[in-house]
XYZ file of C-alpha atoms in Angstrom:
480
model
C -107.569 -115.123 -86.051
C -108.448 -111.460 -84.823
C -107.924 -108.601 -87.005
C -105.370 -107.472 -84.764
C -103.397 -111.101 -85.527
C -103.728 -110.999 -89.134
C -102.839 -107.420 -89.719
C -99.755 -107.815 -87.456
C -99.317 -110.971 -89.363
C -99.746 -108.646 -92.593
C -97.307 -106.008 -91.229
C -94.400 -108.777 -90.401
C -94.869 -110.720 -93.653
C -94.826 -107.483 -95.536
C -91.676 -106.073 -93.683
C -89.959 -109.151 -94.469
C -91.032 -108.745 -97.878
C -88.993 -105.647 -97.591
C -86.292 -106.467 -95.604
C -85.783 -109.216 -98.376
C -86.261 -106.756 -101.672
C -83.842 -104.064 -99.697
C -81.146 -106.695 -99.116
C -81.265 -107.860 -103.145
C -81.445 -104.740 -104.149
C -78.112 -103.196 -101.897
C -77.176 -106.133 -103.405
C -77.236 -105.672 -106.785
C -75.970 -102.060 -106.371
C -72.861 -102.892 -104.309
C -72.006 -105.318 -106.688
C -72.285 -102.542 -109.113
C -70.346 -100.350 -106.716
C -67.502 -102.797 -106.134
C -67.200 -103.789 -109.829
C -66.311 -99.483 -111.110
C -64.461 -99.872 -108.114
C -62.308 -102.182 -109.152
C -62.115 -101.346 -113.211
C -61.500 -97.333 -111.831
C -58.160 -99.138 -109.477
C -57.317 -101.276 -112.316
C -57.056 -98.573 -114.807
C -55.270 -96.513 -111.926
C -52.459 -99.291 -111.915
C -51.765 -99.573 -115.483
C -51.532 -95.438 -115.537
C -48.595 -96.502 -113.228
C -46.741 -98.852 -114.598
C -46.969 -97.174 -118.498
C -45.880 -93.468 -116.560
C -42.591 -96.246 -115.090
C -42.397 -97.095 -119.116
C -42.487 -94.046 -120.142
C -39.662 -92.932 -117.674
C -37.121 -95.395 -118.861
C -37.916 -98.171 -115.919
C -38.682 -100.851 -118.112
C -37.013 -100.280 -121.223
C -39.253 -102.348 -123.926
C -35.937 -104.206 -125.549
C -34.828 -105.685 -122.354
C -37.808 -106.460 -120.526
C -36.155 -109.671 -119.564
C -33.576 -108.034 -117.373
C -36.655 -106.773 -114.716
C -38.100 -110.165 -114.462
C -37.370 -110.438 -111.222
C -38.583 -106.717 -110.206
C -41.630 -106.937 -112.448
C -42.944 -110.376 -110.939
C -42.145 -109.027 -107.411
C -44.185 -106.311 -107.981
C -46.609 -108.016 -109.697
C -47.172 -110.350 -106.414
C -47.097 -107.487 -104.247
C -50.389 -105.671 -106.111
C -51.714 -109.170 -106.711
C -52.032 -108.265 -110.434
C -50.773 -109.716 -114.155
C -48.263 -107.478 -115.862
C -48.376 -107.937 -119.910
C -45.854 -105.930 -121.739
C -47.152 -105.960 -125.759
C -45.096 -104.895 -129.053
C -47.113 -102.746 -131.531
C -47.790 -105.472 -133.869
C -49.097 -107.230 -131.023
C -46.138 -110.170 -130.015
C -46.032 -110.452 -126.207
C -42.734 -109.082 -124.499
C -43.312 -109.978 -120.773
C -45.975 -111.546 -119.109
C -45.781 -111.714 -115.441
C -47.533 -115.247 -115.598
C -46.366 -116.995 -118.297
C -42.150 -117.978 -117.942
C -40.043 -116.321 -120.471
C -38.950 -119.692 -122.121
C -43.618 -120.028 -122.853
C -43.317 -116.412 -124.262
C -42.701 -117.632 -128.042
C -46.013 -120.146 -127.719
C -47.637 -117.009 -126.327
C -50.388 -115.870 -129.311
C -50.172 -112.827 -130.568
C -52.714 -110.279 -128.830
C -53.346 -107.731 -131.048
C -56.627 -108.572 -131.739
C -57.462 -108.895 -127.958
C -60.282 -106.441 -127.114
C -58.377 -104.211 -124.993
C -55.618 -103.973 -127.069
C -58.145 -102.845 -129.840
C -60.263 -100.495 -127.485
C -56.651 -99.172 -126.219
C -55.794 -97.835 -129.830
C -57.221 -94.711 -129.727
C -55.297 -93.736 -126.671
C -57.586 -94.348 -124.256
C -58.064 -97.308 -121.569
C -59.263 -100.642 -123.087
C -61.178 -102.883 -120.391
C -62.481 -106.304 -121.049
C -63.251 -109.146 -118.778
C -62.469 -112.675 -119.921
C -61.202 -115.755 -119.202
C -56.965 -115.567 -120.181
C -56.551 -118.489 -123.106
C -52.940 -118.458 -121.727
C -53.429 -119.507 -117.830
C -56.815 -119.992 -117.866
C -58.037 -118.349 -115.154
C -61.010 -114.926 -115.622
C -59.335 -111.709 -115.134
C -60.303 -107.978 -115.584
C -57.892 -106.771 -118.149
C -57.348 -102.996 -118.657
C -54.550 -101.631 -121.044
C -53.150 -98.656 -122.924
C -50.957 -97.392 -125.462
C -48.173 -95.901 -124.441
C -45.362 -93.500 -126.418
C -41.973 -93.946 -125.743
C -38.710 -92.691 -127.202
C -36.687 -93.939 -129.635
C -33.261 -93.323 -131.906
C -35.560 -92.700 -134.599
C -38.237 -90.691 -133.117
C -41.006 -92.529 -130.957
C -42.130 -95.657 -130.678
C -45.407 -97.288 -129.080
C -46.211 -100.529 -126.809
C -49.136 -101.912 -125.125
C -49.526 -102.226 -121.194
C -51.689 -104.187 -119.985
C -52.789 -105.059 -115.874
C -55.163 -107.746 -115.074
C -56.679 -108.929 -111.850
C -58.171 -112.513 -111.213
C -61.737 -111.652 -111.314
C -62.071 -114.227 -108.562
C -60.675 -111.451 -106.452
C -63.651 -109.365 -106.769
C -65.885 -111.835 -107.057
C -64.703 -112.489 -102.777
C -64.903 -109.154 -102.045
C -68.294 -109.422 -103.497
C -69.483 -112.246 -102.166
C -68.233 -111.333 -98.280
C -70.295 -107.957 -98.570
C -73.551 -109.822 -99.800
C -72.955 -112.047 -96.544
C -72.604 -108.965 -94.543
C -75.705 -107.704 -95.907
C -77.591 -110.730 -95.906
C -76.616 -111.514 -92.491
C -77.950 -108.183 -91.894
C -81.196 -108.860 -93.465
C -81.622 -111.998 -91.680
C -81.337 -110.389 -88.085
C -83.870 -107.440 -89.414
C -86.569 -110.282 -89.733
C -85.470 -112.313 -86.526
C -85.733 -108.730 -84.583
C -88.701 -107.891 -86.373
C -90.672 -110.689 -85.983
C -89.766 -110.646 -81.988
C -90.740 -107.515 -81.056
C -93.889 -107.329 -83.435
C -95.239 -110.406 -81.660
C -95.416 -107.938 -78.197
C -95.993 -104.536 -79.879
C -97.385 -103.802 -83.610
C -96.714 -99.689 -82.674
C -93.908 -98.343 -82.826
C -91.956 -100.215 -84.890
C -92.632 -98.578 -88.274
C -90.522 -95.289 -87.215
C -87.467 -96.693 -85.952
C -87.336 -99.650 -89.064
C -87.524 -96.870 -91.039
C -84.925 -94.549 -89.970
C -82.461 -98.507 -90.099
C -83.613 -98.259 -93.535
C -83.036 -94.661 -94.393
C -79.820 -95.362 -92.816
C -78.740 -98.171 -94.275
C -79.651 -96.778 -97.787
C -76.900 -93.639 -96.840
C -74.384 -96.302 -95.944
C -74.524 -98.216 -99.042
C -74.524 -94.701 -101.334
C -71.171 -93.986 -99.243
C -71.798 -91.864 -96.608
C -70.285 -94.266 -94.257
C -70.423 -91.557 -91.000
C -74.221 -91.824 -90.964
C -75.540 -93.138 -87.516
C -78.387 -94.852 -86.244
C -79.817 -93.324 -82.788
C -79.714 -95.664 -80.369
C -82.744 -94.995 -78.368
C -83.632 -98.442 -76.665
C -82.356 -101.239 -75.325
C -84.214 -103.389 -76.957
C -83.875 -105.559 -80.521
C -84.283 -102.652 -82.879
C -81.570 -100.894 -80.876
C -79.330 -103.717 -80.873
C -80.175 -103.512 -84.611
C -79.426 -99.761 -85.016
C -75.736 -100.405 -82.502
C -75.105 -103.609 -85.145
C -75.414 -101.373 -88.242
C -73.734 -98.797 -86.554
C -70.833 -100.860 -85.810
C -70.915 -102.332 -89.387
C -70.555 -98.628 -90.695
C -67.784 -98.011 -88.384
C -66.050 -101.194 -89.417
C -66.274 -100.063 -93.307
C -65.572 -96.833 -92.755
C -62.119 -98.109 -91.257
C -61.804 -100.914 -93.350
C -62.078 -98.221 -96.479
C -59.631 -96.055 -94.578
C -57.209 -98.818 -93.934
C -57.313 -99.735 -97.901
C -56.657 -96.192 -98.765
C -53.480 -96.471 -96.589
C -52.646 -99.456 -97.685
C -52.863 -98.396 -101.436
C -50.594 -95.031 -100.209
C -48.299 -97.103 -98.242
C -47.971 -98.716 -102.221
C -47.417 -96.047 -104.102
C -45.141 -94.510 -101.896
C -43.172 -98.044 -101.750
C -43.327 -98.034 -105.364
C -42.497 -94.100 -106.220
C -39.077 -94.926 -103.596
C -38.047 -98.304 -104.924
C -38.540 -96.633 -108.647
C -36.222 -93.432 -107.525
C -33.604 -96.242 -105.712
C -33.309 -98.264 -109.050
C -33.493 -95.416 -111.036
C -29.695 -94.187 -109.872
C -27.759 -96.672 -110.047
C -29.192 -98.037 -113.677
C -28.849 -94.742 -115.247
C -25.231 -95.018 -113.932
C -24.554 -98.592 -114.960
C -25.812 -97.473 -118.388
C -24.059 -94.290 -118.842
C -20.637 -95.902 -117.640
C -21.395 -99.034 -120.216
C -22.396 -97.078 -122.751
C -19.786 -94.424 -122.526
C -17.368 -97.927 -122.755
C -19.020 -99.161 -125.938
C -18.562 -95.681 -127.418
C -14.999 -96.439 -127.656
C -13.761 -95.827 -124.322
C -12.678 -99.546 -123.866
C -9.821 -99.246 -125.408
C -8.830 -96.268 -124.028
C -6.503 -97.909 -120.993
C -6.374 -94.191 -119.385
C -10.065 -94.375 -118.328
C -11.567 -97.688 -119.022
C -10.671 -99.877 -116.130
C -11.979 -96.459 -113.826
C -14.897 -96.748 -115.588
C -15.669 -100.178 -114.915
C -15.050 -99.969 -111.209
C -17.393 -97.478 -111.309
C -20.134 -99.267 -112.762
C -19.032 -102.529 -110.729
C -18.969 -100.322 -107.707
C -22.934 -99.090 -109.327
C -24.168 -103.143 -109.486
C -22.897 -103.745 -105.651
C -25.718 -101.332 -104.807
C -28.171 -102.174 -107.064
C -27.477 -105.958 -105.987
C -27.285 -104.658 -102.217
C -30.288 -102.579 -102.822
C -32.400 -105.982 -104.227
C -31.354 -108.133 -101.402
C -32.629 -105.648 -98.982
C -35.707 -105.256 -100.581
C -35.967 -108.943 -101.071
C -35.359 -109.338 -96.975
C -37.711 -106.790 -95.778
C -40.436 -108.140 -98.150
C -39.924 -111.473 -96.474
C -40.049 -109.994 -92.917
C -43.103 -108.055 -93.125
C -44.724 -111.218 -95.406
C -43.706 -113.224 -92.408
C -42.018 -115.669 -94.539
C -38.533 -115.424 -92.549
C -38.111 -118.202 -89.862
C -36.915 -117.077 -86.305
C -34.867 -119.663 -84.385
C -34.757 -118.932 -81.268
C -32.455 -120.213 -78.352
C -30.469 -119.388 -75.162
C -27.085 -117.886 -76.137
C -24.277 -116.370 -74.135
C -24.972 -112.510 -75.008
C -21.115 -110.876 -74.489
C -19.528 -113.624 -76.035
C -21.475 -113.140 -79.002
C -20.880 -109.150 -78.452
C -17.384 -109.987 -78.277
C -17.190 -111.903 -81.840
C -19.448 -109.388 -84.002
C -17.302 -106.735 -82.728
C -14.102 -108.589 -83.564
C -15.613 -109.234 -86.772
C -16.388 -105.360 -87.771
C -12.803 -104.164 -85.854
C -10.683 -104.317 -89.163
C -13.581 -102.144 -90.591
C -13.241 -99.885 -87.689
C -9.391 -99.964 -87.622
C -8.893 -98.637 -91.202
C -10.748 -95.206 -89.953
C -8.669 -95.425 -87.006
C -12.175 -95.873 -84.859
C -11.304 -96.651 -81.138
C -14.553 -100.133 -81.446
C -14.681 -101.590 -77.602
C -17.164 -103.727 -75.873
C -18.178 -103.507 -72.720
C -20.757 -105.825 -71.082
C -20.680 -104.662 -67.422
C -23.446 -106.164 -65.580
C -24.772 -108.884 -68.818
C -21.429 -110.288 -68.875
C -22.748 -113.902 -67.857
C -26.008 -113.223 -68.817
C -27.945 -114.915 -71.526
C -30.735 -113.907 -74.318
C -33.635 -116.004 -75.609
C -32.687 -114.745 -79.887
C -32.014 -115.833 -83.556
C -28.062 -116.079 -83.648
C -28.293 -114.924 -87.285
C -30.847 -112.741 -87.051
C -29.400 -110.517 -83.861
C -25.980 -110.706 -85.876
C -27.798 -108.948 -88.414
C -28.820 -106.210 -86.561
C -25.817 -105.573 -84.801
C -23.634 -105.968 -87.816
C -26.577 -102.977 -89.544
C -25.820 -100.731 -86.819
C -21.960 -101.202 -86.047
C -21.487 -100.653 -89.532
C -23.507 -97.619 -89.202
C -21.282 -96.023 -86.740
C -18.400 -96.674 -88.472
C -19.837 -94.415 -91.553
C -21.130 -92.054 -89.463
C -17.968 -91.375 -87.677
C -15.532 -89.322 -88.330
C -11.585 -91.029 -88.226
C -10.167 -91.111 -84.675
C -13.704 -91.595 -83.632
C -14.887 -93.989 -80.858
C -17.148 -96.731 -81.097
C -18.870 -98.511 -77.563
C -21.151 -102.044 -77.576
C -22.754 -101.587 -73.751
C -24.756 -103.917 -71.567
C -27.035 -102.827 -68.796
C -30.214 -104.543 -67.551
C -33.806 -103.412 -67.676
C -36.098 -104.845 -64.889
C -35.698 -108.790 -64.624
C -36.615 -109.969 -67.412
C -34.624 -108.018 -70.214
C -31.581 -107.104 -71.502
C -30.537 -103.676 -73.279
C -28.034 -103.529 -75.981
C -26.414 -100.204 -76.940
C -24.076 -98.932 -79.828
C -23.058 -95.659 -79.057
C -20.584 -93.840 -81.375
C -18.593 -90.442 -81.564
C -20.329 -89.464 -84.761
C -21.922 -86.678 -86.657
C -25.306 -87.321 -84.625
C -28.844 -87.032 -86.084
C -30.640 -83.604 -86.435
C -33.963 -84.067 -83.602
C -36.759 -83.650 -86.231
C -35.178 -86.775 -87.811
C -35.288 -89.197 -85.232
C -39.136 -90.204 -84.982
C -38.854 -91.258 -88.713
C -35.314 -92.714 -88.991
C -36.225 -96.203 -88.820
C -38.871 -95.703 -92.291
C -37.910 -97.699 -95.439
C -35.795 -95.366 -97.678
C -35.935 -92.398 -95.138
C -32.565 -90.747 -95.027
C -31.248 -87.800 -92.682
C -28.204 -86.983 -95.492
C -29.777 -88.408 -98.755
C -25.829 -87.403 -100.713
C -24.078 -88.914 -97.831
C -25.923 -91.871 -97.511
C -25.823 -92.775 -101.292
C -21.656 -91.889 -100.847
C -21.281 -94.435 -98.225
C -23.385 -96.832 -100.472
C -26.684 -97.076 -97.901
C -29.865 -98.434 -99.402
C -32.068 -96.609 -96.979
C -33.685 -100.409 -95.794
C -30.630 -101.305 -92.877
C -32.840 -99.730 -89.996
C -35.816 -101.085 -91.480
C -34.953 -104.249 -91.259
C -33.394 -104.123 -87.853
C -36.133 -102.969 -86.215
C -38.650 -105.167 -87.782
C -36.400 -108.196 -86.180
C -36.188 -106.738 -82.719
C -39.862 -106.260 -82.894
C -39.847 -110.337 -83.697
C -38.041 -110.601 -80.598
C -40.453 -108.790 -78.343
C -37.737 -106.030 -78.025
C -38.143 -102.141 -78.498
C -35.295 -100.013 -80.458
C -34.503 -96.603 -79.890
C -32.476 -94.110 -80.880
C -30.653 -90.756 -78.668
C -28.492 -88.124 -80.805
C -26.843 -85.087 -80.449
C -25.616 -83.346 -83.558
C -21.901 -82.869 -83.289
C -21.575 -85.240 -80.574
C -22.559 -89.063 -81.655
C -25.929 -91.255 -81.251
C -27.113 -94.550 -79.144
C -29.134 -97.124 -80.716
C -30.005 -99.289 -78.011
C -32.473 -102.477 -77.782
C -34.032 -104.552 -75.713
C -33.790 -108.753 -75.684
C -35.732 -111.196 -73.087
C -33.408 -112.437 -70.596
């Protein structure tokens, strides 16, 4: 073997060496990364859901009543929501049924619970002796009112470890994988040429290095064509990917709170109203006749939102989680026009709203939709109209076509209209033009939501034209 053999045999089994100690080590420190990562979120989360404690959400004596809400949200965060008296006796546990609760044992001496005493954030990871499963708990202590001063609770938020342990695992494959093609690449190009490979290896390295300490709009120059600049383009891509993979989750944890701060404010109004109204009652007003059976109209009108509010929620979530079937046929489109309009006319008549349908060129034309599904929508946005519009007020379903192979549907009313700066964000969960006037007619902020997310399953656009003072068009499009 010439010297020129064995020291290029030298330089390739040292650079694997490398490539090998470089990949254990980013490693080992992304695992370190990913794991504060994910005990900073977790104690991020319970900081949430004590501040919705604190603020009267989930009041600690009927815990019960939010199952539903509190397991929902616990699914959406993929997370375990414990709710812990002071003396340790378990409340609410978003794993464990309420009829387990009394075989639940008492965590007080849990470590968390312990660390959490002091006011500060208790974090332990263990395996649950209740479900059996490792989490990542984190909990606190949190102060709340009461008739006699305060009192104090436990929250606690736990994620299945196994969760992190993926996330984990998928970016040591990413950077093993990456280690794997340094040594095929190396290995190639130093059997043709020992020069020039040190620089360029080294700025990958240097590079890489940035990427994994975070600085994820670091770039490799591509100078060649070559292995080590498919290399350099590979990492580069891999950067680009985690830089929007990272700015995706940061959206996606906005989108969350956002979702979270609105359905909190939505609850919020019509609870503190039930309460007041019930409360007011048990204070003796139930037996005054002059005001009682007012006030329970009021509070029944006050759970008809709330319940309204829930099922919307309940329908977008299974929309957008894709869990909502679509069955979809052939139908007659102004016949069905024709029957959702007669349904909503009484509606219409007791405002003395002028509601026609018109199908001009569609009338014998059919639509490949969900029966159900396309009543929905037009059933959201005639009954729109008809709270948007003023009494004496005209209401008109239209037909017309769009190229061959569609259909569009408008509802155009006589209305108030929509102010222009609205109308881009008008079809947003919980976005309201009139927030009073919305709540007045009883709106839950979802309808529009919801209808366009099922002309979207269609393969239809929705759109909206308004004219303050004058009325608006909704109008959407259906395959012919």
């Amino acid at each position: 073997m010439t010297l020129r053999a064995k020291l290029l045999a030298t330089y390739i089994g040292l650079t694997i060496a490398g490539v090998m100690v470089f990949s254990i080590f980013a490693s080992w420190e992304l695992k370190g990364y990913l794991d504060r990562r994910a005990e900073s979120e977790l104690k991020a989360h319970v900081e949430a859901v004590a501040a919705l404690v604190r603020g009267g959400e989930f009041p600690p004596h009927s815990l019960p009543d939010h199952e539903t809400t509190i397991r929902r949200m616990a699914r959406s965060l993929n997370l375990r929501l414990t709710f812990i008296r002071k003396d340790g006796v378990v409340l609410f546990d978003s794993d464990v049924p309420l009829d387990s609760l009394p075989n639940v044992e008492n965590h007080l001496s849990r470590p968390e619970i312990s660390a959490s005493r002091s006011g500060e954030f208790g974090l332990n990871r263990r395996e649950s002796a209740t479900v059996h499963e490792e989490f990542l708990y984190s909990a606190t202590m949190v102060v709340i009112p009461a008739p006699d001063g305060t009192d104090t609770m436990y929250v606690r938020v736990a994620r299945p470890f196994s969760d992190i342990q993926m996330l984990d695992r998928q970016v040591q494959i990413i950077i093993w994988a990456i280690g794997v093609l340094s040594i095929i690449v190396i290995a190639v190009v130093s059997s043709r040429a020992s020069r020039g490979i040190t620089r360029p290896i080294l700025d990958i390295a240097s590079s890489a290095r940035a990427i994994r300490d975070g600085d994820l709009s670091r770039r490799i120059p591509v100078t060649s064509r070559d292995e080590i600049g498919t290399l350099a383009s590979s990492i580069n891509d891999m950067a680009e990917k985690l830089g929007n993979d990272i700015a995706q989750l940061k959206k996606l944890e906005r989108v969350r709170s956002e979702f979270l701060g609105n359905v909190s404010h939505e609850l919020r109004t019509p609870i503190f109203s039930l309460q007041g109204f019930l409360e007011t009652l048990l204070d003796g007003a139930v037996d005054d006749p002059s005001v009682n059976r007012d006030f329970l109209e009021k509070a029944h009108k006050h759970a008809g939102r709330l319940n309204a509010l829930l099922n919307d929620l309940i329908e977008i979530s299974r929309i957008e989680s894709g869990e909502m079937k679509m069955s979809f046929r052939f139908m007659p489109l102004a016949d069905f026009l024709r029957e959702v309009t007669g349904e909503m006319s009484s509606a219409a008549a007791k405002k003395h709203l002028n509601l026609a349908m018109e199908p001009g060129e569609c009338a014998d034309d059919k639509v490949y939709a969900d029966r159900d599904r396309l009543k929905q929508v037009m059933i959201n946005l005639l009954d729109n109209a008809i709270k948007y519009t003023d009494d004496g007020g005209s209401i008109t379903v239209t037909t017309h076509r769009e190229g061959t192979d569609w259909v569009c549907v408008e509802v155009a009313d006589t209305g108030s209209g929509i102010p222009a700066q609205h109308l881009n964000r008008i079809f947003e969960r919980f976005y309201r033009v009139d927030k009073d006037r919305s709540r007045d007619v009883g709106g839950t902020g979802l309808g529009l939501a919801i209808v366009k997310h099922i002309v979207e399953a269609h393969g239809g656009i929705i759109r909206v034209e308004s004219t303050v003072g004058k009325g608006s068009r909704f109008m959407f499009t259906l395959k012919r």
